[in-house]
Coordinates of C-alpha atoms and ligand atoms in Angstrom, one line a residue:
X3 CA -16.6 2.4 10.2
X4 CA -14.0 4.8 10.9
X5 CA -12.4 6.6 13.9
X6 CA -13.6 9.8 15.5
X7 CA -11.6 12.2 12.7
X8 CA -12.9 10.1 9.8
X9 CA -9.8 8.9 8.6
X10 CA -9.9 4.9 7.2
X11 CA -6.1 5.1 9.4
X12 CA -5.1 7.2 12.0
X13 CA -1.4 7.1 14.0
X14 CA -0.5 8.9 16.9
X15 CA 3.5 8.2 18.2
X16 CA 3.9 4.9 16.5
X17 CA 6.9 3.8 17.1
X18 CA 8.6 0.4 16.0
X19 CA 12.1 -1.5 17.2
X20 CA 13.4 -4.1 15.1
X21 CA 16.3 -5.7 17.1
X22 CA 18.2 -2.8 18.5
X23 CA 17.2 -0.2 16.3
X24 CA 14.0 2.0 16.2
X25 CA 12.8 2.0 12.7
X26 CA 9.8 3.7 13.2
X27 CA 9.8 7.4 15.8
X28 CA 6.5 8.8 17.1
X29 CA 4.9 9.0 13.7
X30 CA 1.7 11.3 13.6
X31 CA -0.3 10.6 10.1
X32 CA -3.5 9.8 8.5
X33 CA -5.0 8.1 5.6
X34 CA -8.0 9.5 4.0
X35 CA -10.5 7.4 3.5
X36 CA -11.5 6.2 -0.4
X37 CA -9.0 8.2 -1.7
X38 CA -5.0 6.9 -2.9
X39 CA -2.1 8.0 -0.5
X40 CA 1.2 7.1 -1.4
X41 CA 3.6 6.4 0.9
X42 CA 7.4 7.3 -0.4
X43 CA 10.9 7.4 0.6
X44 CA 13.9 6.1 0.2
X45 CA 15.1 2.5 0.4
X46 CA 15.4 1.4 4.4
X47 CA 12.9 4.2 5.6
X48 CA 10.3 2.6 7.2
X49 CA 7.9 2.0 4.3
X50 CA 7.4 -1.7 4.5
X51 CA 7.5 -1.2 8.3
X52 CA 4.8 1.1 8.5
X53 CA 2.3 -1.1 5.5
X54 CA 2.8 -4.2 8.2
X55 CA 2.2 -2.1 11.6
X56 CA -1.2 -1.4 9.5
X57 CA -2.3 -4.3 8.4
X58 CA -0.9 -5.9 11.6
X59 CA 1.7 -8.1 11.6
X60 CA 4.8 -6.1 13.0
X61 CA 6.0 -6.8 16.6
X62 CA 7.1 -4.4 18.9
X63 CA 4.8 -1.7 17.9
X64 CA 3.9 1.2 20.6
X65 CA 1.6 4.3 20.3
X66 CA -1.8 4.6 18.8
X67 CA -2.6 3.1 15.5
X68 CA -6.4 2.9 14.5
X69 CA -6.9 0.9 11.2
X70 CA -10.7 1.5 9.8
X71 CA -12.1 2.6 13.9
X72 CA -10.5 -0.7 15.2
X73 CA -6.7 -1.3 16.5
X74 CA -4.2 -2.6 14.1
X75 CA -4.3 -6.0 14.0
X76 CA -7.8 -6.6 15.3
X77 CA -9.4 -9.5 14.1
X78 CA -12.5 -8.2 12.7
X79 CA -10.1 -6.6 10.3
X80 CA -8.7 -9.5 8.8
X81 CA -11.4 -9.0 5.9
X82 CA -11.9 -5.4 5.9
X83 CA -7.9 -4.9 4.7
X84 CA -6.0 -6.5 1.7
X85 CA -2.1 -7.1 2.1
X86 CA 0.2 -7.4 -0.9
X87 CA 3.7 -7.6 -0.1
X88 CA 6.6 -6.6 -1.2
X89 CA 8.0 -10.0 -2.7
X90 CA 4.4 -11.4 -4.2
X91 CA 3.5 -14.9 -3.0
X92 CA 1.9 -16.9 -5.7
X93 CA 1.9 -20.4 -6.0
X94 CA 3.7 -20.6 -9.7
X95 CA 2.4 -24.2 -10.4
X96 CA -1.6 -23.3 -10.0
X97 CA -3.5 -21.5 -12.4
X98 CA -4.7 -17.9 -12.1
X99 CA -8.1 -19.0 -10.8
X100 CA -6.7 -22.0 -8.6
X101 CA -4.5 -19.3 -7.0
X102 CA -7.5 -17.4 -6.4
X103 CA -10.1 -20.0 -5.6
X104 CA -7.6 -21.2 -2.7
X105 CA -6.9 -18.0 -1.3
X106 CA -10.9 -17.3 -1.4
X107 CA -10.7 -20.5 0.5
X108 CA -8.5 -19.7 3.0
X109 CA -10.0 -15.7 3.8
X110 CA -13.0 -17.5 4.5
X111 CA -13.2 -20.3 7.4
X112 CA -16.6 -19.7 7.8
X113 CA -17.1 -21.5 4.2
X114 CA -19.7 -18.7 2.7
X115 CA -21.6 -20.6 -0.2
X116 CA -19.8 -21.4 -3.0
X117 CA -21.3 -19.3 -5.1
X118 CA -20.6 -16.6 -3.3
X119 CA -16.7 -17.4 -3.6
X120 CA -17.1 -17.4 -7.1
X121 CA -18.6 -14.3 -7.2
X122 CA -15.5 -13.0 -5.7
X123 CA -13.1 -14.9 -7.3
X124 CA -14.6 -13.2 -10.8
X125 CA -14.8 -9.7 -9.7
X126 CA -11.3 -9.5 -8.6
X127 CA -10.2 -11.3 -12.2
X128 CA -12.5 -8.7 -14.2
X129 CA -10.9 -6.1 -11.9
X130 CA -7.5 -6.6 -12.7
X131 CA -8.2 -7.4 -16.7
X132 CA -7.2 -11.3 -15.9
X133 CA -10.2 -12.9 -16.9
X134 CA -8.6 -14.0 -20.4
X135 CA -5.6 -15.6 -18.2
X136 CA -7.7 -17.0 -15.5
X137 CA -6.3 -20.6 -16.9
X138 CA -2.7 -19.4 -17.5
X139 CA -0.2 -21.4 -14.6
X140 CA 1.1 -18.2 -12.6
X141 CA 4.5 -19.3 -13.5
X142 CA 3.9 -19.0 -17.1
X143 CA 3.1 -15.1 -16.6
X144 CA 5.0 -11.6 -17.0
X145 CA 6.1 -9.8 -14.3
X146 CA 3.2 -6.9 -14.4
X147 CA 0.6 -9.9 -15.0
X148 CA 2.0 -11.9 -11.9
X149 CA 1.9 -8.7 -9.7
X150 CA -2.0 -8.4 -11.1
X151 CA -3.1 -11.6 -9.8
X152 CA -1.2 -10.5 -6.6
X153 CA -3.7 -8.0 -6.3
X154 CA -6.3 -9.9 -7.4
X155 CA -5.8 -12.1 -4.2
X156 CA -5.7 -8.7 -2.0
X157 CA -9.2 -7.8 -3.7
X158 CA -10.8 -11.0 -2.7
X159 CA -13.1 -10.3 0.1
X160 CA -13.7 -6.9 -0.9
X161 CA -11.5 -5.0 1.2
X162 CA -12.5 -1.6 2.4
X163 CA -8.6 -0.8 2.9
X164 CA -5.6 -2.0 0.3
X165 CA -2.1 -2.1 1.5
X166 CA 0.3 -2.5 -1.4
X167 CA 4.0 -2.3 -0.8
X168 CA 5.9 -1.0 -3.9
X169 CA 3.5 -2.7 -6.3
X170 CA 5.5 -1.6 -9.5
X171 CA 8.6 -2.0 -8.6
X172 CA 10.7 -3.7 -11.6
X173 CA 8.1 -2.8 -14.2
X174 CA 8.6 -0.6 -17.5
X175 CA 7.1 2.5 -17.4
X176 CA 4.0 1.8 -19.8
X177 CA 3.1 -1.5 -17.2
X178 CA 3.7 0.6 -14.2
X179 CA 1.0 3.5 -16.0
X180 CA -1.5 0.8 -16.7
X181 CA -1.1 -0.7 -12.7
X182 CA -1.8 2.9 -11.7
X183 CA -5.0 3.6 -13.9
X184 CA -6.1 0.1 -12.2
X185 CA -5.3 1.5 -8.7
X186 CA -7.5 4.6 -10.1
X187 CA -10.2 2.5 -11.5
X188 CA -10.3 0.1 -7.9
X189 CA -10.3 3.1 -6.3
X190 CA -13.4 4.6 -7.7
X191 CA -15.1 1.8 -8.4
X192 CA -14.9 -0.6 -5.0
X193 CA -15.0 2.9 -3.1
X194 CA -11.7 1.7 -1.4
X195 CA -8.6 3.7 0.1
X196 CA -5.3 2.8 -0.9
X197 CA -2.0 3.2 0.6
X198 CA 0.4 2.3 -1.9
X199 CA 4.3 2.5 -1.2
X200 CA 7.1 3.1 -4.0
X201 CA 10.9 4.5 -3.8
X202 CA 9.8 6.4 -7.3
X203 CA 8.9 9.9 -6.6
X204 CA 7.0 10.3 -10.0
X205 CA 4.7 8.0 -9.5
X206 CA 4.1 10.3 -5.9
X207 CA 1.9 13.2 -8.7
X208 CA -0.7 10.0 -9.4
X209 CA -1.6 10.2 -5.9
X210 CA -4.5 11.8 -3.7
X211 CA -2.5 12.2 -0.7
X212 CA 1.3 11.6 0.3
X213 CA 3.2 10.8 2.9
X214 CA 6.5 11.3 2.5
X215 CA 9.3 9.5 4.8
X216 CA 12.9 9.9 5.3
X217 CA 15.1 7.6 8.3
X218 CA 12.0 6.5 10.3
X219 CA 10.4 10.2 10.4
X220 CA 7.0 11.5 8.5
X221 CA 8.5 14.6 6.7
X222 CA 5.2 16.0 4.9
X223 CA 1.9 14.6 5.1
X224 CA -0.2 16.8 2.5
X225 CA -1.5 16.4 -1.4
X226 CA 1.2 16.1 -4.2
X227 CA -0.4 19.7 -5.0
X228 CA 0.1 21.7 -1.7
X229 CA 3.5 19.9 -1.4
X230 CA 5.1 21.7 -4.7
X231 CA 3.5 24.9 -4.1
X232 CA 4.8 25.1 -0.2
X233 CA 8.2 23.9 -1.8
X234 CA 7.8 26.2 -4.5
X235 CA 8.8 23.2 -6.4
X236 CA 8.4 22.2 -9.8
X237 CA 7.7 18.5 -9.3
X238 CA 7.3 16.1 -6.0
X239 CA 11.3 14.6 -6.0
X240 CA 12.2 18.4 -5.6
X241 CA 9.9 19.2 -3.4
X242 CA 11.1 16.2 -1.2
X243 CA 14.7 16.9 -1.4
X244 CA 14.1 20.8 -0.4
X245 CA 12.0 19.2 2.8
X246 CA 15.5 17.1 3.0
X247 CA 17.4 20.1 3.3
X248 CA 14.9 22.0 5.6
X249 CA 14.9 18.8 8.2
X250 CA 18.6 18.9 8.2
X251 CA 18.8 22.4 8.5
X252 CA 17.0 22.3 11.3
X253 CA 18.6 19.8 13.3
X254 CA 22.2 21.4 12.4
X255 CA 20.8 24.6 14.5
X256 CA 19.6 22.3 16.8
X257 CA 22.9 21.0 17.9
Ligands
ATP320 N1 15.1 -7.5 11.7 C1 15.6 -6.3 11.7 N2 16.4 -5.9 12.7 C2 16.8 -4.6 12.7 N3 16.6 -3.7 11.7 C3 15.8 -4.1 10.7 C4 15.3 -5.4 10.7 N4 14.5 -5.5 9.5 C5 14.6 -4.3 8.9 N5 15.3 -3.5 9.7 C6 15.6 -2.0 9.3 O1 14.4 -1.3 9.4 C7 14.5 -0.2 8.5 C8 13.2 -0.1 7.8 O2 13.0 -1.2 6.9 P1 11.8 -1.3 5.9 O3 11.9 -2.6 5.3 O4 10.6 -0.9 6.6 O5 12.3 -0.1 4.8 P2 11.6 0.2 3.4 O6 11.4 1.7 3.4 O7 10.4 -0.7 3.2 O8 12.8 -0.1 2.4 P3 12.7 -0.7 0.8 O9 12.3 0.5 0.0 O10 14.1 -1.1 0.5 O11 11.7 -1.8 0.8 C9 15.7 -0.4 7.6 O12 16.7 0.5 8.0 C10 16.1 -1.9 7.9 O13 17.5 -2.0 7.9
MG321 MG1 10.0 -2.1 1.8

């Protein structure tokens, strides 16, 4: 189900305090649903901020924020929206599929039939090319196959909403294309929107939608498309630093 204006999330003046500091101020956006929008900006923004005032676990969050026609946080969302964080957590001394089996475990307290659980457990490995590794130890894995399994554990479930914060960061270029494709392929196949945040402004032209964020504040909302041609830029980084420029223009004739 989804709000009134369709959207899979909706915010209307969120704002968010951490300690003394508003990190977060009156932010209007939405996600589109079953489609990827990236969420960029520079390091301290607000990314990681905004991904956990979605999925629910920020405090000190005011305003409206509607997650898939419920409020953040609700609980009937708990299975309708996978989480991967910024710093992964794996347990390095289980397998692949003992990672996954207990976190299949844990999402589901009402202890569906087992085979059920396996069902899930198999689709998420096949989704994220793991099957071959599914009795690797985690700890014995690459970098790009240890963020897989972290998605893997997101997929279990079969979220309608995906929340990954800065999912490649660290990777080479030719891992963080192949993590991409897969955020495609999930995408289309599992029907599923995905907000997916990075500090890389290339990898904003392999998304749907973007939102792009500078010091707390939303400065575009739009496709990577509309962005460059209302920029007249050649690519999304410039289009981003002209929107710089125009936002501190503005406040400089503001003063
Ligand atoms: N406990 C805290 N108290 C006060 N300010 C905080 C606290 N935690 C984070 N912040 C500030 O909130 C702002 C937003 O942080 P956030 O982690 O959301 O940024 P980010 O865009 O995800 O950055 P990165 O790209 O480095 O992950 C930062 O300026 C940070 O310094
Ligand atoms: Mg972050």
């Amino acid at each position: 189900m989804m709000n009134s204006s369709g959207a899979a999330v909706q915010a209307r003046g969120l704002t968010v305090r951490r300690g003394d500091r508003t990190v977060l101020r009156g932010l209007d956006f939405a996600v589109p649903p079953g489609r990827i929008t990236g969420l960029l900006g520079p390091s301290g923004c607000g990314k990681s901020t905004l991904m956990r005032s979605v999925v629910g676990t920020q405090a000190q969050v005011t305003g409206t924020l509607d997650v898939l026609g419920h409020p953040a946080g609700h609980a009937t969302l708990r299975s309708r929206v996978g989480y991967v964080t910024q710093a992964p957590s794996v347990y390095t001394d289980l397998t692949v599929r003992q990672n996954l089996d207990y976190f299949a475990a844990v999402l589901d307290p009402g202890r569906a039939r087992r085979d059920a659980r396996e069902e899930s457990v198999a689709r998420a490995l096949a989704d994220v090319d793991l099957g071959s590794h599914a009795d690797a130890l985690a700890g014995r894995l690459s970098g790009g196959q240890l963020n897989r399994v972290s998605l893997a554990v997101a997929l279990l479930g079969s979220p309608e909403l995906l929340v990954l914060d800065e999912p490649t960061v660290g990777l080479d270029p030719v891992l963080r294309r192949d993590l991409w494709e897969l955020f495609h392929r999930i995408a289309g196949r599992r029907a599923a929107t995905i907000l997916v945040s990075s500090h890389v402004m290339d990898e904003a032209e392999r998304c749907h939608r973007l939102l792009l964020m500078r010091d707390g504040e939303i400065l575009a909302d739009d496709t990577p498309d509309a962005l460059r041609r209302r920029t007249d830029s050649e690519n999304v980084e410039q289009a981003f630093l002209h929107l710089v420029d125009e936002a501190n223009a503005l406040q400089e004739s503001a003063r």
